[in-house]
Amino acid sequence: MSDRIVGILGGGQLGRMLGAAAALLNIKTIILDVGETGPAKQVLAPTEPHLSHIDGSFTDPARIQELAARADVLTVEIEHVDADVLIHARCETHPSPATIKLIQDKLAQKQHLQSRGCPVSDFIPVDSTVESVHAAAKSLRLPLMLKSRTLAYDGRGNFVLRELSEAQEALTALGDRPLYAEKWVPFTHEIAVMVVRSTTGEVKSYPVVETVHKENVCHLVFAPLRTRDATLARRAQHVAEDAIKTFDGAGVFGVEMFLMADGALYINEIAPRPHNSGHYTIEACETSQYENHLRAILSLPLGSTALKVASAAMLNIIGLSSSMKEINALTDVALTVPGASVHLYGKSECRKGRKMGHITVVAESDAQLRSRLRVLLAALPTSPISETDLYAPEEPRPGSGFSSAHPLVGVIMGSDSDLSVMLPAAHILDHFQIPYELTIVSAHRTPDRLVEYARSAAARGLRTIIAGAGGAAHLPGMVAAMTPLPVIGVPVKGSTLDGVDSLHSIVQMPRGIPVATVAINNGTNAGLLAVRILAAGMPRLIDAMETYLKNLEGEVLGKVEKLKEVGWEIYSAK
Amino acid sequence: MSDRIVGILGGGQLGRMLGAAAALLNIKTIILDVGETGPAKQVLAPTEPHLSHIDGSFTDPARIQELAARADVLTVEIEHVDADVLIHARCETHPSPATIKLIQDKLAQKQHLQSRGCPVSDFIPVDSTVESVHAAAKSLRLPLMLKSRTLAYDGRGNFVLRELSEAQEALTALGDRPLYAEKWVPFTHEIAVMVVRSTTGEVKSYPVVETVHKENVCHLVFAPLRTRDATLARRAQHVAEDAIKTFDGAGVFGVEMFLMADGALYINEIAPRPHNSGHYTIEACETSQYENHLRAILSLPLGSTALKVASAAMLNIIGLSSSMKEINALTDVALTVPGASVHLYGKSECRKGRKMGHITVVAESDAQLRSRLRVLLAALPTSPISETDLYAPEEPRPGSGFSSAHPLVGVIMGSDSDLSVMLPAAHILDHFQIPYELTIVSAHRTPDRLVEYARSAAARGLRTIIAGAGGAAHLPGMVAAMTPLPVIGVPVKGSTLDGVDSLHSIVQMPRGIPVATVAINNGTNAGLLAVRILAAGMPRLIDAMETYLKNLEGEVLGKVEKLKEVGWEIYSAK
């Protein structure tokens, strides 16, 4: 472990979570921020006088110098520090002061990324005149994003110019800060990747997450990203890693990106520190972003960034007023939600728009995650946002006859004439409360749909597919050829050959591509096999299946008793 | 959330972990212990004067009174407090002072448990005379456990009397404390269950864990318990819950038990607080024992006790000398182990035998857990212990031709003559680095073995079974009838009927019991199906299977090129 003292500029919630990670490793830490007992200082009581925290601003050169003199390594929990003082502080600083300075200026950040071949949308500098704004709008078209180059966060310092006539209003709203203009990006989703970079330049990505913003503030984060595009997650990680490799210094970086309808990615901005979109890593990953930030800046080995749960979400707790009343009501509800972990930041006062805490939810499946999250969202006092389906009315329940929006099992068949064979599979999944979708995919009549369905299944979060088909019965095997998921084949009996044609078509797959074949017309067993397969990742289903088997046994033993009681002649006459 | 102030008697590592949990929920906490900056006080800097910690002993009546006057609820991180003072302190205390007092006296604890019908081994009071010890030995037989009734922990205050002539030596060693004698329990394993009890009497169990002791100190904890006895985990949870229901007061309780060769359970002792065997819950469960203890004593809803990972272990970090050198070497290694989380307790000085920290390891499987843990154990400076296979030479590696000790897949066949068909399944599992076992189980020739194998499979940690059989081919279906796991059936072609007999025997299972059937003689596909099934709980296998499919594609495309290059006459002549 390291004996070096870490000086942190900033003592808010990110400093608090860094501090909690430092305490676990006995890493000595000094916080620089205004006040005696901010969020970070609360969880790090100094054990010796030379580790006492500093009461002062992280933008005050004298205080930064004091911290640099007492610490061995400096880092930031907020990038709006005095980077020039850090450059001259003669203390190892991560990320490098030059990186912090570069990132502070959003125009310089964009120019840097563009010059290194990283995907960014078009932008141009503007000066604070109406003419300059008009020229930018002419070049980049309307609507146009006008942005402050510095001190902008959570949407503050942004103005969306929809008409040329709004130029003066925009300049007034953005004040006298230096500006630049950015081409409007009609993204479909916002995503983010946390990247940790060691002092030797090694980089590791965390899973790609979807971020949902509300009034420009991060509201919800979902991990991992679900998508129909099987290549997206890897592409996004590469974009993020390539971007971070262009910056000096170690630590965790947050890379926010826009995802376009055609799958293209643009980097929106980069945070040179742990990030709101990585809070979920505390409960959901093998090493949290906070511990990995400390490991990186102290030249310790980087930790595993792998998810240790199937599905996770993070909900920010934002102040509504000076009262904690609404927040207490929300966290009281959170205590009733399995898998929910409440993080309150110990801030001295609540204010409208202030981040007061967050709640992480983990679950065994996306559907379970969303049903857990819905309880929290229903307890939010604020109005719904449109960006997510979570505020829509309750999703179809198992047994309603409609597909789940977040299925674990896909039940597909070649023709609606197979429905009577396949419905028993659906009923079994209803019985075990497994979210599934049920639809028609014909290998021979909708081959393109077959390819799209099979190729996207794993990236959409499905864990197994039940496919029923009769006759030449190619559906199960063709799906299995285009997905890494286990495919269960149900041979459907046609009007000739007694279903043996379907059975042999489905079971006799060549070496390399298995189909898990069940008995002819036995949709029930296909459903039960899907449940057994899911149990490999959801141990509670082992108990549920034991109970099911016990009940089967009980049914037959009941018949044994009946037979004994009434005699076989009466029994068989009934 | 709660505004009530929690006073904690004791500020060691358990207080530290309670404190970290309290900070997340903004629960106000006051610690009573000697010193300014012990482990707990380090992570809880008081934000207001009325929350300042108390420097004094948790056995000092005046200090306990002071804590009781300033706190709304009292709790303990150690049971060796002055229970009489607590009884008169007029402050809500959890667990109740009467419970703490009862548990402090191990003889009274045993008598209480026995009187409530909880399983304990035989015991009798003794006074501190040789005659009394001889009488106890006559009644309970040798070897005999002599135990201090009070202030005993980590094996201190225990003496194993093997010969009557050792009686005086025992009395001298145990000093002048009150004693009792316990019948020697020749257990095969030690297990433990953490139980949380609400102020309304609701109880919830954590998973059953195996504990491994070394020189009477908890050394390793494994969760969940693996066993051949499918009923054991539920029985142990019932025993633990029934015991805790007999005590007054809320909070988390640790129930340590002995497991006998015949499956019988005896309660060894109960801790009225969070416990070493529950440290792993911080990383591995939906709610940690520490947060649940706080929820329980504050009358907040109890949190979910479910595991959120497949497998977890905890290794205590015990001081060897006054130097932290060996401990630093160990934690440096831990930083290189994926899934390992280091907890150092911030103790001011290291001492031989002192608990200085712990390391939790989480993993996707028992085999992965053990391979991660082996790296840590190899870095321990102390000598091996015999109680666990972990110190044995490296277990068989995939591809060695021997079974893993911690398999995820069971590969079984009715006869050694099926080996040539089943080996390709094993080779696929080797390729994907999946731990498996391979053995012979004949439905018709070893029916008892079949039953034992199938019934114990899930409790042993298997997630899927591949069964090959020919002819009447009952093995896969009979196994499926006795396990909730997915069973993959491989029809083996015999000398007649071309394997269609085996295929139909395996695939045509009745409604209720599916077998996932693959093509005749296609062991390769059975192995690949097992990998796809495991991917439901191990997402990295999705990527590995994608790569495998890409390689298959590459092989065939290579042949396409070759055919184009050399022409089909030469190609087919080769």
PDB file of C-alpha atoms in Angstrom, chain A residues 1 16 23-26 37 41-47 234 283 286 291 295 300-302 304 308-309 328 331-332 335-336 338-346 362 372 458 463 480-481 483-486 503-504 507-520 522 524-525 528-529 532-533 536-537 542-543 545-546 548-549 552, chain B residues 1 16 23-26 37 41-47 234 283 286 291 295 300-302 304 308-309 328 331-332 335-336 338-346 362 372 458 463 480-481 483-486 503-504 507-520 522 524-525 528-529 532-533 536-537 542-543 545-546 548-549 552:
ATOM      1  CA  MET A   1       0.000   0.000   0.000  1.00  0.00           C
ATOM      2  CA  ARG A  16     -16.377  12.290   0.199  1.00  0.00           C
ATOM      3  CA  ALA A  23     -10.059   5.106   4.425  1.00  0.00           C
ATOM      4  CA  LEU A  24     -10.455   1.461   3.358  1.00  0.00           C
ATOM      5  CA  LEU A  25      -6.847   1.406   2.167  1.00  0.00           C
ATOM      6  CA  ASN A  26      -5.488   3.498   5.077  1.00  0.00           C
ATOM      7  CA  THR A  37     -16.898  19.834   8.141  1.00  0.00           C
ATOM      8  CA  LYS A  41     -14.017  16.103   5.799  1.00  0.00           C
ATOM      9  CA  GLN A  42     -16.841  14.331   7.670  1.00  0.00           C
ATOM     10  CA  VAL A  43     -15.585  10.899   6.690  1.00  0.00           C
ATOM     11  CA  LEU A  44     -11.881  11.626   7.167  1.00  0.00           C
ATOM     12  CA  ALA A  45     -11.055  12.697  10.706  1.00  0.00           C
ATOM     13  CA  PRO A  46      -7.322  13.502  10.745  1.00  0.00           C
ATOM     14  CA  THR A  47      -5.345  11.095  12.919  1.00  0.00           C
ATOM     15  CA  ARG A 234     -17.014  -1.894 -27.824  1.00  0.00           C
ATOM     16  CA  GLU A 283     -22.022  -1.200  -5.538  1.00  0.00           C
ATOM     17  CA  GLU A 286     -15.356  -5.130  -8.776  1.00  0.00           C
ATOM     18  CA  GLU A 291     -10.673   3.398  -5.464  1.00  0.00           C
ATOM     19  CA  ARG A 295      -4.817   3.515  -7.261  1.00  0.00           C
ATOM     20  CA  LEU A 300      -0.718   1.245  -7.592  1.00  0.00           C
ATOM     21  CA  PRO A 301      -2.096  -1.561  -9.830  1.00  0.00           C
ATOM     22  CA  LEU A 302      -5.409  -0.653 -11.485  1.00  0.00           C
ATOM     23  CA  SER A 304     -10.874  -4.681 -12.258  1.00  0.00           C
ATOM     24  CA  LYS A 308     -20.298  -7.857 -10.565  1.00  0.00           C
ATOM     25  CA  VAL A 309     -24.086  -7.591 -10.910  1.00  0.00           C
ATOM     26  CA  ASN A 328     -36.354  12.214   3.458  1.00  0.00           C
ATOM     27  CA  THR A 331     -34.968   7.878   1.016  1.00  0.00           C
ATOM     28  CA  ASP A 332     -37.587   6.370   3.331  1.00  0.00           C
ATOM     29  CA  LEU A 335     -35.125   1.670   2.332  1.00  0.00           C
ATOM     30  CA  THR A 336     -38.055  -0.536   1.306  1.00  0.00           C
ATOM     31  CA  PRO A 338     -34.390  -4.472  -2.294  1.00  0.00           C
ATOM     32  CA  GLY A 339     -31.036  -3.784  -3.921  1.00  0.00           C
ATOM     33  CA  ALA A 340     -31.267  -0.016  -3.338  1.00  0.00           C
ATOM     34  CA  SER A 341     -28.341   1.709  -1.565  1.00  0.00           C
ATOM     35  CA  VAL A 342     -28.791   5.257  -0.315  1.00  0.00           C
ATOM     36  CA  HIS A 343     -25.861   7.685  -0.361  1.00  0.00           C
ATOM     37  CA  LEU A 344     -26.496  10.984   1.389  1.00  0.00           C
ATOM     38  CA  TYR A 345     -23.675  13.501   1.179  1.00  0.00           C
ATOM     39  CA  GLY A 346     -23.983  15.183   4.566  1.00  0.00           C
ATOM     40  CA  VAL A 362     -28.720  -3.318  -8.412  1.00  0.00           C
ATOM     41  CA  ARG A 372     -37.317  -1.572  -8.335  1.00  0.00           C
ATOM     42  CA  ALA A 458     -27.541 -10.640 -26.613  1.00  0.00           C
ATOM     43  CA  ARG A 463     -30.294 -14.565 -22.024  1.00  0.00           C
ATOM     44  CA  ALA A 480     -28.343 -20.346 -32.911  1.00  0.00           C
ATOM     45  CA  ALA A 481     -25.874 -19.693 -35.754  1.00  0.00           C
ATOM     46  CA  THR A 483     -26.206 -15.563 -31.436  1.00  0.00           C
ATOM     47  CA  PRO A 484     -23.983 -16.727 -28.574  1.00  0.00           C
ATOM     48  CA  LEU A 485     -27.097 -17.318 -26.440  1.00  0.00           C
ATOM     49  CA  PRO A 486     -28.489 -20.786 -25.749  1.00  0.00           C
ATOM     50  CA  LEU A 503     -37.291 -33.015 -34.523  1.00  0.00           C
ATOM     51  CA  HIS A 504     -34.482 -34.137 -36.783  1.00  0.00           C
ATOM     52  CA  VAL A 507     -31.672 -31.545 -33.120  1.00  0.00           C
ATOM     53  CA  GLN A 508     -29.206 -32.755 -35.782  1.00  0.00           C
ATOM     54  CA  MET A 509     -27.189 -29.516 -35.860  1.00  0.00           C
ATOM     55  CA  PRO A 510     -23.607 -29.672 -37.145  1.00  0.00           C
ATOM     56  CA  ARG A 511     -20.623 -29.502 -34.837  1.00  0.00           C
ATOM     57  CA  GLY A 512     -20.121 -25.935 -33.496  1.00  0.00           C
ATOM     58  CA  ILE A 513     -23.740 -24.780 -33.234  1.00  0.00           C
ATOM     59  CA  PRO A 514     -25.932 -26.528 -30.658  1.00  0.00           C
ATOM     60  CA  VAL A 515     -29.698 -26.268 -30.324  1.00  0.00           C
ATOM     61  CA  ALA A 516     -31.171 -27.467 -27.012  1.00  0.00           C
ATOM     62  CA  THR A 517     -33.986 -29.609 -28.375  1.00  0.00           C
ATOM     63  CA  VAL A 518     -37.033 -30.646 -26.327  1.00  0.00           C
ATOM     64  CA  ALA A 519     -39.781 -33.154 -27.100  1.00  0.00           C
ATOM     65  CA  ILE A 520     -42.123 -32.721 -30.075  1.00  0.00           C
ATOM     66  CA  ASN A 522     -43.629 -29.792 -25.748  1.00  0.00           C
ATOM     67  CA  THR A 524     -44.066 -26.548 -21.521  1.00  0.00           C
ATOM     68  CA  ASN A 525     -40.678 -28.227 -21.334  1.00  0.00           C
ATOM     69  CA  LEU A 528     -39.082 -25.051 -17.982  1.00  0.00           C
ATOM     70  CA  LEU A 529     -35.701 -25.474 -19.656  1.00  0.00           C
ATOM     71  CA  ARG A 532     -33.408 -23.844 -15.507  1.00  0.00           C
ATOM     72  CA  ILE A 533     -30.973 -22.041 -17.814  1.00  0.00           C
ATOM     73  CA  ALA A 536     -27.363 -20.341 -13.763  1.00  0.00           C
ATOM     74  CA  GLY A 537     -27.346 -16.582 -13.103  1.00  0.00           C
ATOM     75  CA  ILE A 542     -33.166 -23.075  -8.200  1.00  0.00           C
ATOM     76  CA  ASP A 543     -35.467 -22.960  -5.178  1.00  0.00           C
ATOM     77  CA  MET A 545     -37.752 -25.058  -9.656  1.00  0.00           C
ATOM     78  CA  GLU A 546     -37.343 -27.382  -6.643  1.00  0.00           C
ATOM     79  CA  TYR A 548     -42.207 -26.906  -8.996  1.00  0.00           C
ATOM     80  CA  LEU A 549     -40.766 -30.429  -9.030  1.00  0.00           C
ATOM     81  CA  LEU A 552     -45.373 -32.320  -9.781  1.00  0.00           C
TER      82      LEU A 552
ATOM     83  CA  MET B   1     -34.446   8.469   7.391  1.00  0.00           C
ATOM     84  CA  ARG B  16     -15.697   1.649  11.978  1.00  0.00           C
ATOM     85  CA  ALA B  23     -22.330   8.077   7.090  1.00  0.00           C
ATOM     86  CA  LEU B  24     -24.045   6.888   3.901  1.00  0.00           C
ATOM     87  CA  LEU B  25     -27.442   7.413   5.509  1.00  0.00           C
ATOM     88  CA  ASN B  26     -26.478  10.663   7.297  1.00  0.00           C
ATOM     89  CA  THR B  37      -8.832   8.686  16.855  1.00  0.00           C
ATOM     90  CA  LYS B  41     -13.726   7.797  15.122  1.00  0.00           C
ATOM     91  CA  GLN B  42     -11.508   8.176  12.035  1.00  0.00           C
ATOM     92  CA  VAL B  43     -14.425   7.784   9.647  1.00  0.00           C
ATOM     93  CA  LEU B  44     -16.914   9.870  11.650  1.00  0.00           C
ATOM     94  CA  ALA B  45     -15.725  13.431  12.178  1.00  0.00           C
ATOM     95  CA  PRO B  46     -18.370  15.133  14.353  1.00  0.00           C
ATOM     96  CA  THR B  47     -20.193  17.906  12.489  1.00  0.00           C
ATOM     97  CA  ARG B 234     -32.330 -24.046   5.002  1.00  0.00           C
ATOM     98  CA  GLU B 283     -19.319  -6.275  -1.095  1.00  0.00           C
ATOM     99  CA  GLU B 286     -27.714  -6.305  -1.334  1.00  0.00           C
ATOM    100  CA  GLU B 291     -26.442  -1.085   7.422  1.00  0.00           C
ATOM    101  CA  ARG B 295     -31.813  -0.104  10.194  1.00  0.00           C
ATOM    102  CA  LEU B 300     -36.245   1.363   9.812  1.00  0.00           C
ATOM    103  CA  PRO B 301     -37.251  -1.307   7.268  1.00  0.00           C
ATOM    104  CA  LEU B 302     -34.809  -4.230   7.127  1.00  0.00           C
ATOM    105  CA  SER B 304     -32.481  -7.435   1.561  1.00  0.00           C
ATOM    106  CA  LYS B 308     -25.618 -10.173  -5.301  1.00  0.00           C
ATOM    107  CA  VAL B 309     -22.562 -12.157  -6.476  1.00  0.00           C
ATOM    108  CA  ASN B 328       1.683  -4.262   3.440  1.00  0.00           C
ATOM    109  CA  THR B 331      -2.314  -5.938   0.620  1.00  0.00           C
ATOM    110  CA  ASP B 332       0.048  -5.060  -2.241  1.00  0.00           C
ATOM    111  CA  LEU B 335      -4.421  -4.964  -5.290  1.00  0.00           C
ATOM    112  CA  THR B 336      -3.413  -7.232  -8.182  1.00  0.00           C
ATOM    113  CA  PRO B 338      -9.519  -8.914  -9.528  1.00  0.00           C
ATOM    114  CA  GLY B 339     -12.562  -8.866  -7.249  1.00  0.00           C
ATOM    115  CA  ALA B 340     -10.473  -8.368  -4.089  1.00  0.00           C
ATOM    116  CA  SER B 341     -11.400  -5.440  -1.782  1.00  0.00           C
ATOM    117  CA  VAL B 342      -8.979  -4.445   0.956  1.00  0.00           C
ATOM    118  CA  HIS B 343     -10.294  -3.133   4.291  1.00  0.00           C
ATOM    119  CA  LEU B 344      -7.629  -1.779   6.616  1.00  0.00           C
ATOM    120  CA  TYR B 345      -8.867  -0.679  10.017  1.00  0.00           C
ATOM    121  CA  GLY B 346      -6.563   2.268  10.690  1.00  0.00           C
ATOM    122  CA  VAL B 362     -15.973 -11.864  -4.981  1.00  0.00           C
ATOM    123  CA  ARG B 372      -8.206 -15.569  -6.753  1.00  0.00           C
ATOM    124  CA  ALA B 458     -27.178 -27.863  -7.176  1.00  0.00           C
ATOM    125  CA  ARG B 463     -24.897 -25.045 -12.747  1.00  0.00           C
ATOM    126  CA  ALA B 480     -33.265 -34.089 -14.837  1.00  0.00           C
ATOM    127  CA  ALA B 481     -36.067 -35.517 -12.691  1.00  0.00           C
ATOM    128  CA  THR B 483     -32.296 -31.694 -10.034  1.00  0.00           C
ATOM    129  CA  PRO B 484     -33.491 -28.172 -10.832  1.00  0.00           C
ATOM    130  CA  LEU B 485     -30.405 -27.661 -13.026  1.00  0.00           C
ATOM    131  CA  PRO B 486     -30.553 -27.731 -16.817  1.00  0.00           C
ATOM    132  CA  LEU B 503     -32.249 -39.771 -29.339  1.00  0.00           C
ATOM    133  CA  HIS B 504     -35.899 -40.575 -28.771  1.00  0.00           C
ATOM    134  CA  VAL B 507     -35.597 -36.005 -26.130  1.00  0.00           C
ATOM    135  CA  GLN B 508     -39.149 -37.315 -25.675  1.00  0.00           C
ATOM    136  CA  MET B 509     -39.383 -36.405 -21.975  1.00  0.00           C
ATOM    137  CA  PRO B 510     -42.848 -35.980 -20.448  1.00  0.00           C
ATOM    138  CA  ARG B 511     -44.289 -32.579 -19.619  1.00  0.00           C
ATOM    139  CA  GLY B 512     -42.588 -31.094 -16.520  1.00  0.00           C
ATOM    140  CA  ILE B 513     -39.052 -32.427 -16.936  1.00  0.00           C
ATOM    141  CA  PRO B 514     -37.057 -31.130 -19.923  1.00  0.00           C
ATOM    142  CA  VAL B 515     -33.768 -32.486 -21.225  1.00  0.00           C
ATOM    143  CA  ALA B 516     -31.825 -30.203 -23.578  1.00  0.00           C
ATOM    144  CA  THR B 517     -31.021 -32.703 -26.303  1.00  0.00           C
ATOM    145  CA  VAL B 518     -28.240 -32.246 -28.853  1.00  0.00           C
ATOM    146  CA  ALA B 519     -27.442 -34.220 -32.001  1.00  0.00           C
ATOM    147  CA  ILE B 520     -26.502 -37.911 -31.902  1.00  0.00           C
ATOM    148  CA  ASN B 522     -22.304 -34.631 -30.750  1.00  0.00           C
ATOM    149  CA  THR B 524     -18.879 -30.964 -28.927  1.00  0.00           C
ATOM    150  CA  ASN B 525     -22.279 -29.340 -29.171  1.00  0.00           C
ATOM    151  CA  LEU B 528     -20.863 -25.558 -26.404  1.00  0.00           C
ATOM    152  CA  LEU B 529     -24.438 -25.566 -25.109  1.00  0.00           C
ATOM    153  CA  ARG B 532     -23.961 -20.790 -23.655  1.00  0.00           C
ATOM    154  CA  ILE B 533     -26.014 -21.742 -20.590  1.00  0.00           C
ATOM    155  CA  ALA B 536     -26.616 -16.471 -18.534  1.00  0.00           C
ATOM    156  CA  GLY B 537     -24.705 -15.791 -15.303  1.00  0.00           C
ATOM    157  CA  ILE B 542     -20.976 -14.109 -24.438  1.00  0.00           C
ATOM    158  CA  ASP B 543     -17.890 -12.419 -25.878  1.00  0.00           C
ATOM    159  CA  MET B 545     -18.713 -17.477 -27.682  1.00  0.00           C
ATOM    160  CA  GLU B 546     -18.903 -14.661 -30.250  1.00  0.00           C
ATOM    161  CA  TYR B 548     -15.661 -18.907 -31.205  1.00  0.00           C
ATOM    162  CA  LEU B 549     -18.407 -18.372 -33.795  1.00  0.00           C
ATOM    163  CA  LEU B 552     -15.800 -21.132 -37.137  1.00  0.00           C
TER     164      LEU B 552
END
